[in-house]
Coordinates of C-alpha atoms and ligand atoms in Angstrom, one line a residue:
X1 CA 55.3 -30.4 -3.5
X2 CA 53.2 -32.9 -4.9
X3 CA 50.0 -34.2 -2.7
X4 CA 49.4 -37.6 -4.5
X5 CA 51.7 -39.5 -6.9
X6 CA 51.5 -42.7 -9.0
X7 CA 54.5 -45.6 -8.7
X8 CA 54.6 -47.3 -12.4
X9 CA 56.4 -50.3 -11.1
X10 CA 56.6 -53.5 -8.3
X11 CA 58.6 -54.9 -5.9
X12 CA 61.5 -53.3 -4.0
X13 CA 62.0 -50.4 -5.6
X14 CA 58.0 -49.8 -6.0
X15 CA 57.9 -50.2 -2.0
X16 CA 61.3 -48.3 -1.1
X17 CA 59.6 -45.1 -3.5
X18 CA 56.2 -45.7 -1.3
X19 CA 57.9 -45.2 2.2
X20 CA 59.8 -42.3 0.7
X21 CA 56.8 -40.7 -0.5
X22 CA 54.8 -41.6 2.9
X23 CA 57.6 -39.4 4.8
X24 CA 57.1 -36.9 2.8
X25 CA 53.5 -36.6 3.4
X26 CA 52.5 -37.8 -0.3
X27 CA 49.6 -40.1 -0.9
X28 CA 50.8 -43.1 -2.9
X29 CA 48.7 -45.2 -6.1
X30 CA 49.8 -48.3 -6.9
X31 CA 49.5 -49.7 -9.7
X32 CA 49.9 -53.6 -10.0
X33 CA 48.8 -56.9 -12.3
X34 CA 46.7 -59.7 -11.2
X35 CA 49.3 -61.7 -10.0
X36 CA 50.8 -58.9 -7.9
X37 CA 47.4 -58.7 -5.9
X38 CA 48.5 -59.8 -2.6
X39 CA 52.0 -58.1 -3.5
X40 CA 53.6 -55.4 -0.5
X41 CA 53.4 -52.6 -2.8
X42 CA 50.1 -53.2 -3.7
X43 CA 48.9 -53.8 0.0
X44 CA 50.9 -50.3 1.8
X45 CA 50.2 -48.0 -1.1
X46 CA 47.2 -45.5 -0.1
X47 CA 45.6 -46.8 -3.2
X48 CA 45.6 -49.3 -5.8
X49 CA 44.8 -49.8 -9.4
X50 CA 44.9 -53.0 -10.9
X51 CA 46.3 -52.4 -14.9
X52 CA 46.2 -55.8 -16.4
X53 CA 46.9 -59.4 -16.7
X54 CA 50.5 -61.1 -15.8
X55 CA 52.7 -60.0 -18.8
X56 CA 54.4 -56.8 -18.0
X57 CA 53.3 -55.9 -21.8
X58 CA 49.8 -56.0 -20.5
X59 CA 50.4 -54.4 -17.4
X60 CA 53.4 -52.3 -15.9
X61 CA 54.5 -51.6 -19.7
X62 CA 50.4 -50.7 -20.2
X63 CA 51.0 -46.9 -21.3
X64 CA 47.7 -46.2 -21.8
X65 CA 46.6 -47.9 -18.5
X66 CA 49.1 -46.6 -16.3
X67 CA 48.1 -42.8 -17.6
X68 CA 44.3 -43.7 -17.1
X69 CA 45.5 -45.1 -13.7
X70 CA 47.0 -41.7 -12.3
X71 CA 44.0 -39.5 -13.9
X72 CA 41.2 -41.7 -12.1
X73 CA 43.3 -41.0 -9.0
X74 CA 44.2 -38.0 -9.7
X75 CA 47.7 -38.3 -9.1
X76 CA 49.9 -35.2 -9.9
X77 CA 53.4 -37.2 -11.1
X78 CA 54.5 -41.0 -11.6
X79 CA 57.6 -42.6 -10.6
X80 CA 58.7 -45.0 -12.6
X81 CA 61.3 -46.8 -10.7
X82 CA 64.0 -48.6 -12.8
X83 CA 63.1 -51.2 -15.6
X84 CA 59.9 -51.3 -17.6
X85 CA 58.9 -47.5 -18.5
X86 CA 61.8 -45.5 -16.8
X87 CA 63.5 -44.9 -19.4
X88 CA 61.2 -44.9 -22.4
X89 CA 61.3 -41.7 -23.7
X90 CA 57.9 -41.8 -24.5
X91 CA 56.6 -42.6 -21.8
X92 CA 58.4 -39.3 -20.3
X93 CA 56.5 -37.2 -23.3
X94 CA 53.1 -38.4 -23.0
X95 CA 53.7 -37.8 -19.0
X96 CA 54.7 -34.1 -19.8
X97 CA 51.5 -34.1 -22.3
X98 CA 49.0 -35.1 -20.2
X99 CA 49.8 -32.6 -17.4
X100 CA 51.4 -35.8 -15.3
X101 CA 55.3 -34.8 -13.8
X102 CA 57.5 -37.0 -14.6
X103 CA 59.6 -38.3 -11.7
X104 CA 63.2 -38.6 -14.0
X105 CA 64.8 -36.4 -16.3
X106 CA 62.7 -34.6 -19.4
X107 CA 62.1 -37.0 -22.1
X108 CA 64.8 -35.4 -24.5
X109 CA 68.2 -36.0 -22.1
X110 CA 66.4 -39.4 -21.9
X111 CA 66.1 -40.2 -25.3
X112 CA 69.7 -38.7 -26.3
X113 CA 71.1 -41.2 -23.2
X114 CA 69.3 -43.9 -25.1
X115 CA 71.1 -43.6 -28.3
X116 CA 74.4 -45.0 -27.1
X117 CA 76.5 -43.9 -30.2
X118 CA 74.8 -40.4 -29.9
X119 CA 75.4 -40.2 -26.1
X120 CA 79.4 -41.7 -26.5
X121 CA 79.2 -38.3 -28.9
X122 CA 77.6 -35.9 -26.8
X123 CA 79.6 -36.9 -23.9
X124 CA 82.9 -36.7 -25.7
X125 CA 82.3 -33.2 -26.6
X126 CA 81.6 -32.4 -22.5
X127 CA 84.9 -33.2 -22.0
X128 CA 84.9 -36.9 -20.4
X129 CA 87.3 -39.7 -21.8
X130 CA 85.7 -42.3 -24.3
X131 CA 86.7 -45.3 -25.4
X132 CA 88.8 -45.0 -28.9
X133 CA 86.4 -46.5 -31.6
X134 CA 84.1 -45.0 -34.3
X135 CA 82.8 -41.5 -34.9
X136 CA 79.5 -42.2 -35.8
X137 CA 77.7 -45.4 -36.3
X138 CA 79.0 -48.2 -39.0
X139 CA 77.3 -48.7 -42.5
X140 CA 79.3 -52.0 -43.6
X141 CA 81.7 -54.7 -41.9
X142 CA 84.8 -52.9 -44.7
X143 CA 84.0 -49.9 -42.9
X144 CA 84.2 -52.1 -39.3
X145 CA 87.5 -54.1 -40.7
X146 CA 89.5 -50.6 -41.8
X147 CA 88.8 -49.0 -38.2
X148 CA 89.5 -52.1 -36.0
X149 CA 92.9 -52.6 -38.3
X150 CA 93.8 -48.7 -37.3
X151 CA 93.1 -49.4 -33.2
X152 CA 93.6 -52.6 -32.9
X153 CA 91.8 -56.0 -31.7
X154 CA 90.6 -56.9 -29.5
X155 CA 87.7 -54.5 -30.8
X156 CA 83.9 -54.7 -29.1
X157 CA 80.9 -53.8 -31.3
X158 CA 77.7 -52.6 -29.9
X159 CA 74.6 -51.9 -30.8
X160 CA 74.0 -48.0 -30.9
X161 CA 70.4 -48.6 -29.4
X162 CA 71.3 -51.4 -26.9
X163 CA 73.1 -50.9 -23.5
X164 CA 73.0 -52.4 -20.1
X165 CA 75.5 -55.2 -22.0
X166 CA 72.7 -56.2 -25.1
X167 CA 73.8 -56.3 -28.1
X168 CA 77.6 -56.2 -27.9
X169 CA 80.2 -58.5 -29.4
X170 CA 84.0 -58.8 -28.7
X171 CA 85.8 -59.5 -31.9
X172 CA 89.9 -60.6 -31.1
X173 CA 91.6 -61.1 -34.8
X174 CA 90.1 -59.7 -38.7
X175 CA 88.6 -63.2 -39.0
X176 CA 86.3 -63.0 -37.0
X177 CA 85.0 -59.6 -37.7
X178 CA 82.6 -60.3 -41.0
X179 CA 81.0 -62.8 -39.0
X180 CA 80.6 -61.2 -35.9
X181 CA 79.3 -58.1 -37.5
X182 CA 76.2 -59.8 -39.7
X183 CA 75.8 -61.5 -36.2
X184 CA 75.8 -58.2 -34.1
X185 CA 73.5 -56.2 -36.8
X186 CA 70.9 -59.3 -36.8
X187 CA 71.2 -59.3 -32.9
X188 CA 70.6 -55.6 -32.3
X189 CA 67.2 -55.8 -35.1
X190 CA 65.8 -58.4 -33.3
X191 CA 66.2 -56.9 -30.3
X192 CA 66.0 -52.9 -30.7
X193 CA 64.4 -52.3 -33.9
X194 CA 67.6 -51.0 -35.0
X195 CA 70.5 -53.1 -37.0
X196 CA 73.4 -49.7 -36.0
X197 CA 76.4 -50.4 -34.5
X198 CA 79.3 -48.5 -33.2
X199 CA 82.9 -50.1 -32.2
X200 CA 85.3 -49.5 -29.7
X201 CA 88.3 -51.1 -28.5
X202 CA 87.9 -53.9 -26.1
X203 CA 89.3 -53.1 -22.2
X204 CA 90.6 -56.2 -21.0
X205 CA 91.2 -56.4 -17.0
X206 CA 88.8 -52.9 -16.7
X207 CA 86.4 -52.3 -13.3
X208 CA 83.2 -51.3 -13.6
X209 CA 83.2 -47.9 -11.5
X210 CA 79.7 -45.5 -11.6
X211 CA 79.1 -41.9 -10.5
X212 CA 75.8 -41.0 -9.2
X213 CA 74.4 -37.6 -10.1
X214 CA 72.0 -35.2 -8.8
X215 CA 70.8 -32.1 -10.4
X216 CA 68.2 -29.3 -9.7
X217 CA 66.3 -27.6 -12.2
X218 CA 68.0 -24.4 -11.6
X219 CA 71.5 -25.5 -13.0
X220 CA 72.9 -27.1 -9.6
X221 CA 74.8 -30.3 -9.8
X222 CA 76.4 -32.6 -7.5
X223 CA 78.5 -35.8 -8.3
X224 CA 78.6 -38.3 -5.4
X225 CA 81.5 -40.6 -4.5
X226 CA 81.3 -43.8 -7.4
X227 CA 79.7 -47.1 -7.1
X228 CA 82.1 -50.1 -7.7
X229 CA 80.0 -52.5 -10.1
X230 CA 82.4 -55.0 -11.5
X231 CA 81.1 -58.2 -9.7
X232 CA 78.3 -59.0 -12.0
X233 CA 77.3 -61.8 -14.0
X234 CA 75.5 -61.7 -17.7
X235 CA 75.8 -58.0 -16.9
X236 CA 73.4 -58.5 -13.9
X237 CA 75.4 -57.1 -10.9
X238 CA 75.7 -59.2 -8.1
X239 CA 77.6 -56.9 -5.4
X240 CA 78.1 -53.4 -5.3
X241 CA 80.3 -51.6 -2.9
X242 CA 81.6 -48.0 -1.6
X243 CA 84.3 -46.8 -1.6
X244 CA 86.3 -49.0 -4.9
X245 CA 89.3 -50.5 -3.4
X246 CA 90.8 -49.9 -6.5
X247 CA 90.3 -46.1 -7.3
X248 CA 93.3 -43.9 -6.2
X249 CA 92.1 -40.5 -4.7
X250 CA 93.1 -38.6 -7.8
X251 CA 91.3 -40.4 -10.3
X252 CA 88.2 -40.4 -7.8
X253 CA 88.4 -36.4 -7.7
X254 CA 88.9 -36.1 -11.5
X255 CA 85.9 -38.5 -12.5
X256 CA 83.9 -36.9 -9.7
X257 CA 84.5 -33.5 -12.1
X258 CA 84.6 -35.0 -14.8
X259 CA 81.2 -36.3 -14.5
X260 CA 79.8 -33.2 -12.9
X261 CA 81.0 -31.1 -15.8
X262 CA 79.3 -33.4 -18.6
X263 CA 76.0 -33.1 -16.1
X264 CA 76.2 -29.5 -16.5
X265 CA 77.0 -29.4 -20.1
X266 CA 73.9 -31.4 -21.5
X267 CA 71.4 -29.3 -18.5
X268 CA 70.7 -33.0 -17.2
X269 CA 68.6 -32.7 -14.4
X270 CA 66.7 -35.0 -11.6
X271 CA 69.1 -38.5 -10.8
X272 CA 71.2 -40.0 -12.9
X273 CA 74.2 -42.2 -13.6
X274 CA 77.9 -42.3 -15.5
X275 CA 78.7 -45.5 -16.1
X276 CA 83.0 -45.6 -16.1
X277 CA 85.6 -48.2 -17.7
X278 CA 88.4 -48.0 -15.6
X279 CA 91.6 -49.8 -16.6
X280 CA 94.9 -50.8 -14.9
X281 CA 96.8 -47.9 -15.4
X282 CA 93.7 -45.8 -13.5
X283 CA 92.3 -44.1 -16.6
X284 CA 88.9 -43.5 -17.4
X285 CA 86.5 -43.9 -20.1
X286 CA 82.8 -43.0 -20.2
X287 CA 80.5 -45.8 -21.2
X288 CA 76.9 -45.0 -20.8
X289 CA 74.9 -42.5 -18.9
X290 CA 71.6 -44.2 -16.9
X291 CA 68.8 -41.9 -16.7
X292 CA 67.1 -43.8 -14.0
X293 CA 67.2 -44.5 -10.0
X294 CA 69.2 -47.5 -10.3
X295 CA 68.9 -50.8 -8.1
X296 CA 72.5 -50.1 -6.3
X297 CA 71.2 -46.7 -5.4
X298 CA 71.4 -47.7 -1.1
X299 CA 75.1 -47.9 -1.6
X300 CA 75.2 -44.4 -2.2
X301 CA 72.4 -43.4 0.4
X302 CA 74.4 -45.4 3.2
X303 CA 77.8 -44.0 2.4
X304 CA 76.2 -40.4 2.5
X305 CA 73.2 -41.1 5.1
X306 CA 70.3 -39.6 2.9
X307 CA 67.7 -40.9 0.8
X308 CA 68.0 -40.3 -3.0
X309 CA 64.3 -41.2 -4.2
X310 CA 62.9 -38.4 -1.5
X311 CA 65.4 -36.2 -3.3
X312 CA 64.7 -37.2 -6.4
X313 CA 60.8 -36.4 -5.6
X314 CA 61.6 -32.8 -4.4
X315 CA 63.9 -32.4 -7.4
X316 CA 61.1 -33.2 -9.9
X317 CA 58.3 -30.9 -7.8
X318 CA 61.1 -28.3 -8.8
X319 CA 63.0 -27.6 -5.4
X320 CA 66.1 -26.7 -5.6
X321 CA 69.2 -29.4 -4.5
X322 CA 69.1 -30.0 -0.6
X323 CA 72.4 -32.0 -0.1
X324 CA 75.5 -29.4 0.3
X325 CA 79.4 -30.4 -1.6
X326 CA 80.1 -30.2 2.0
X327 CA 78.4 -33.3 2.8
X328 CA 81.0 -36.2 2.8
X329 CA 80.5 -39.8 2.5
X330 CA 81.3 -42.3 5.2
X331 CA 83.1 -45.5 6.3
X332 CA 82.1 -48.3 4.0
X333 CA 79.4 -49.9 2.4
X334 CA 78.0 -53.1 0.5
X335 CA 75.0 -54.1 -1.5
X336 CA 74.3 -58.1 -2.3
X337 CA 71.7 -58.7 -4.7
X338 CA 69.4 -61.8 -3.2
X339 CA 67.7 -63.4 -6.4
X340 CA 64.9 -66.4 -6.4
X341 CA 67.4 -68.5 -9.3
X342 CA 69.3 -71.8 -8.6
X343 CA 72.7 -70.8 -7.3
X344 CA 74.4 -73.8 -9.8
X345 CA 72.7 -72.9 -12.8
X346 CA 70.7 -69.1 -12.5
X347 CA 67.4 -70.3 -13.7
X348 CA 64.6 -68.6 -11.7
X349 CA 63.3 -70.5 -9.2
X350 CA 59.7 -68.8 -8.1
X351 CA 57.4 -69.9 -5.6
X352 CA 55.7 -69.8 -2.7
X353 CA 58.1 -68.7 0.4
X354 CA 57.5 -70.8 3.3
X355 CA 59.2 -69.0 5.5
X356 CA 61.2 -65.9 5.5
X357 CA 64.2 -64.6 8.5
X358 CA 65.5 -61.5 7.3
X359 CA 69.2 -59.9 8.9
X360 CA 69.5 -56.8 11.0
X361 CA 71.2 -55.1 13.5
X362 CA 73.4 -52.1 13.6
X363 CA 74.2 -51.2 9.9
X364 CA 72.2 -53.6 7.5
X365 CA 69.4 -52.5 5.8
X366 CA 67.0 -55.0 4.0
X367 CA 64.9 -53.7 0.3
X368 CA 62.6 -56.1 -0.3
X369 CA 59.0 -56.7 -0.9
X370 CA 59.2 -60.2 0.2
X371 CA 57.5 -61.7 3.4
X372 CA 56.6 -64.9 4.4
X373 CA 53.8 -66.8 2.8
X374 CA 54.3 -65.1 0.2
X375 CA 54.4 -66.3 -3.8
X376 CA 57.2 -64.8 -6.1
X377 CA 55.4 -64.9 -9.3
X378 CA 57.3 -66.4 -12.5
X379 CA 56.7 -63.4 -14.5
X380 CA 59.1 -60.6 -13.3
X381 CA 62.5 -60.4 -12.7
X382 CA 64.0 -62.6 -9.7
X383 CA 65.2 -59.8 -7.2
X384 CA 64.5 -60.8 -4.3
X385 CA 66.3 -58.5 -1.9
X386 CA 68.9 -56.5 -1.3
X387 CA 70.9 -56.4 1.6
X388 CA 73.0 -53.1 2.5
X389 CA 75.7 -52.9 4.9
X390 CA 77.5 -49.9 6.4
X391 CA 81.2 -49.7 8.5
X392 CA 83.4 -48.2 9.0
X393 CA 85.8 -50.1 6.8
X394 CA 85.7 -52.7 4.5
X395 CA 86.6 -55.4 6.6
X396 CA 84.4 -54.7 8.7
X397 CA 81.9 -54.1 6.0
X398 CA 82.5 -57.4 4.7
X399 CA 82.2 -59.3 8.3
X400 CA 78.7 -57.6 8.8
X401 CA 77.4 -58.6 5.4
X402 CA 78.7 -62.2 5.7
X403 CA 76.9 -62.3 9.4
X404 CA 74.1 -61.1 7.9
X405 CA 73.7 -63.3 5.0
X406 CA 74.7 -66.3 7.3
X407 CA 71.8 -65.3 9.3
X408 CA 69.2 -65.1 7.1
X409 CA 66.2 -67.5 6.0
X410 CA 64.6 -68.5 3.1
X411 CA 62.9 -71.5 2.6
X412 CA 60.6 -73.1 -0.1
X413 CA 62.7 -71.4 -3.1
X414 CA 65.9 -71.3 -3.7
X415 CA 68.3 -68.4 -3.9
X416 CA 71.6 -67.4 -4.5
X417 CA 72.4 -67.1 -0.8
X418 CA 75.0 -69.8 -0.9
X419 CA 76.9 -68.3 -3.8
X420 CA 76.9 -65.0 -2.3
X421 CA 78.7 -66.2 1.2
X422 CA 81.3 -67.9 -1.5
X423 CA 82.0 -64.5 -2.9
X424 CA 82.4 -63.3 0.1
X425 CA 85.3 -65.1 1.9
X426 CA 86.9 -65.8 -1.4
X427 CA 90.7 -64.1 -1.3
X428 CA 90.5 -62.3 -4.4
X429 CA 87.1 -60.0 -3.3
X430 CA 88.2 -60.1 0.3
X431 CA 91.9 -58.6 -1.2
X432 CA 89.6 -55.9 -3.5
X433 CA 91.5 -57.1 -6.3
X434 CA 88.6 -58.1 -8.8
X435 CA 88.0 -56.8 -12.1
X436 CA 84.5 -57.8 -14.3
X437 CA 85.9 -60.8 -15.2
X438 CA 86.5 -61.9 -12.0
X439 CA 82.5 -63.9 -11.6
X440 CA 82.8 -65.4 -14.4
X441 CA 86.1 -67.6 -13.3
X442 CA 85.0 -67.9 -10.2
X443 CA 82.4 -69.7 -11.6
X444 CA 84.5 -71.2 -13.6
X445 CA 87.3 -72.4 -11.5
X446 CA 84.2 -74.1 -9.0
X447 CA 83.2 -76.6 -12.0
X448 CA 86.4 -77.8 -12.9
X449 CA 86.9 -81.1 -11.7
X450 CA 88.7 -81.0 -8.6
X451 CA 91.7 -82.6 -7.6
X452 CA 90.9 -86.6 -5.6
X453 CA 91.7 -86.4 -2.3
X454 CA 94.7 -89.4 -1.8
Ligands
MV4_501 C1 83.0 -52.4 -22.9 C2 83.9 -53.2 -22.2 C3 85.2 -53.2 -22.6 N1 85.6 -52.4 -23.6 N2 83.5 -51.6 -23.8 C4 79.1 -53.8 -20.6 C5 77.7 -53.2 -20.5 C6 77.8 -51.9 -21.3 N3 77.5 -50.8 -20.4 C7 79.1 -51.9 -21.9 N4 79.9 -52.9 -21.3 C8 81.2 -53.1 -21.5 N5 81.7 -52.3 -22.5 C9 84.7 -51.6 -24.2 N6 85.2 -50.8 -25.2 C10 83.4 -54.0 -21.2 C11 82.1 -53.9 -20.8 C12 81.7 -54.8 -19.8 C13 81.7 -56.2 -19.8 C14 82.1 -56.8 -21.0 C15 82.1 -58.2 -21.0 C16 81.8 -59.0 -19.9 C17 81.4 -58.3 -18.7 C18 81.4 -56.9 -18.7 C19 81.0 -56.2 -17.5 C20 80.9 -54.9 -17.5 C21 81.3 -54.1 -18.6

């Protein structure tokens, strides 16, 4: 086991890696940017190494600083939580070149994962449903046109470097499609380096359903019971939840395989994700494969009681899997994303925190690096917490996060509290009858104008 390791990241998931490693008996290094001085990761770590100026291009995307970082301090692996470097494949190879471990898969699964058209391929061949669409990537919109015509619109193109919901465009009728393709190629330069696309048909009315993975170095794999994701905005989730209320045990138990099997047949190893399209009539499609420790991660912990980053540490120091199949997950459980944004409009709303009342009790768990006094800087993303809850059923679930959420303070920012406690006691989540439309017209039903009281 390692005796010293290097977190490449901030916040939450910077301070949830340095408790794990504490319990372990690791020393921890921070590294952080000027603003993130007086930040919680920056103040529990062991050490601290400060790697540049505000922009995360100057400072937790700072390669060379962040390497420089974990030789001063000798630091024997980095963990790169989710975001900025973890899942630059580079990052991962100059890691492995300098001697550093990398706490993640080895750079090649993560750069094949990257390649969304390449990874739709690979997986494909492992056996797991995908989407009907293209073979490879498309050279020309007559190319786009002839396919689409043959499968049928609604068709969605995305960008074969993108993911995480950058880069894609639905197109409904042949109209359209010329347009939206010159559009869709212009997007994905701009914003990969790379104009390919690939198509697919469009899923109307799917869920959003994930399968966390975790694999050994020595060819042991375990799939764990899915993450629903489909209440998300902007394809920023907003609530996560264990068990789905949608998925029927049999299509649980064949993605579960399903996903294990592809695991096995690529020789992924450390954590990772399967990212699922699941439609009305229950069947599933492969989407994307994360490579990462992703920020819904608790769910899974709660339903299972274990912690996946101390696993994911002893994974990467080369121990073989400690959970058993046997282990079986529990009750229910429910994640709710608490962001610094104005709940009418989602613009970020940083600042100082005047004061700060977080929930507990019996089955909520709080991941947050927030505390009162405290300043959320403008320059990183507006997580502000994350609130777990665990019961043993979804009602109950539900109660205890409301509670919880009712009972909790923040003042001086604003946050997206109120919106949460809407979703919340709204009929169609409280039914479990959603699908990833179902945020956005909530949203929208709230602003039309409503009916004058006589
Ligand atoms: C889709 C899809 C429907 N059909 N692909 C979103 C993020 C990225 N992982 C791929 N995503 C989707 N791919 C096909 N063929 C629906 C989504 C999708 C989505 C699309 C529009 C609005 C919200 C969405 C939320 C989750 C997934």
């Amino acid at each position: 086991m390692f005796s010293k390791i290097l977190i490449a990241n901030r916040g939450e998931i910077a301070l949830r890696i340095i408790r794990a490693a504490k319990e372990l008996g690791i020393k921890t290094v921070a590294v952080y940017s000027e603003p993130d001085r007086e930040s919680l990761h920056t103040l529990l770590a062991d050490e601290r190494v400060c790697i540049g100026p505000a922009p995360a291009s100057e400072s937790y995307l700072n390669i060379p600083n962040i390497i420089s970082a974990a030789e001063i301090t000798k630091a024997e692996a980095i963990h790169p939580g989710y975001g900025f470097l973890a899942e630059n494949p580079r990052f991962a190879e100059i890691c492995e070149a300098e001697g550093l471990v990398f706490i993640g898969p080895p750079a090649s699964i993560i750069k094949l994962m990257g390649d969304k058209n390449q990874a739709r391929q690979e997986m494909k061949k492992a056996k797991l449903p995908i989407i009907p669409g293209s073979q490879n990537v498309i050279e020309d919109f007559q190319e786009a046109k002839k396919l689409a015509q043959k499968i049928g619109y609604p068709i969605i193109l995305k960008a074969a470097s993108g993911g995480g919901g950058k880069g894609m465009r639905i197109v409904t009728s042949p109209r359209q499609l010329e347009e939206q393709f010159s559009i869709a190629q212009s997007e994905a330069q701009a914003a990969f380096g790379n104009p390919a696309l690939y198509l697919e048909k469009f899923l109307v009315s799917a869920r959003h359903i994930e399968i966390q993975i975790v694999a050994d170095k020595h060819g042991r794999v375990l799939a764990l019971e899915e993450r629903e994701c489909s209440i998300q905005r902007k394809h920023q989730k907003l609530i996560e939840e264990s068990p789905s209320p949608f998925l029927q045990a049999k299509t649980r138990k064949r993605m579960l395989r399903a996903a294990e099997e592809a695991a096995k047949a690529i020789g992924y190893q450390s954590l990772g994700t399967f990212e699922f399209l699941v439609d009305q009539d229950q069947k599933f499609y492969f989407m994307e494969a994360n490579t990462r420790i992703q920020v819904e991660h608790p769910v899974t912990e709660m339903q299972y009681n274990l912690d996946l980053i101390k696993e994911q540490i002893r994974l990467a120091s080369g121990e073989k899997l400690s959970l058993s199949p046997s282990q079986l997950p529990q009750g229910h459980s429910l994640e709710c994303r608490i962001n610094a944004e104005d709940p009418h409009n989602f613009v970020p709303s940083p600042g100082k925190i005047d004061f700060l009342v977080f929930p507990g009790g019996p089955g909520v768990r709080v991941d947050s690096a927030a505390y009162s006094g405290w300043t959320v800087p403008p320059y990183y993303d507006s997580l502000l917490a994350k609130i777990i809850v665990h019961a043993p059923t979804r009602q109950e679930a539900i109660t205890k996060m409301y509670t919880a959420l009712e009972t909790m303070t923040i003042v001086g920012i604003k946050t997206n509290l109120p919106l949460h406690l809407k979703i919340l006691s709204s009929t169609d989540f409280l039914s479990g009858r959603y699908d990833i439309q179902f945020l956005e017209r909530f949203l929208a039903q709230g602003k039309a104008p409503q009916p004058k009281k006589a």
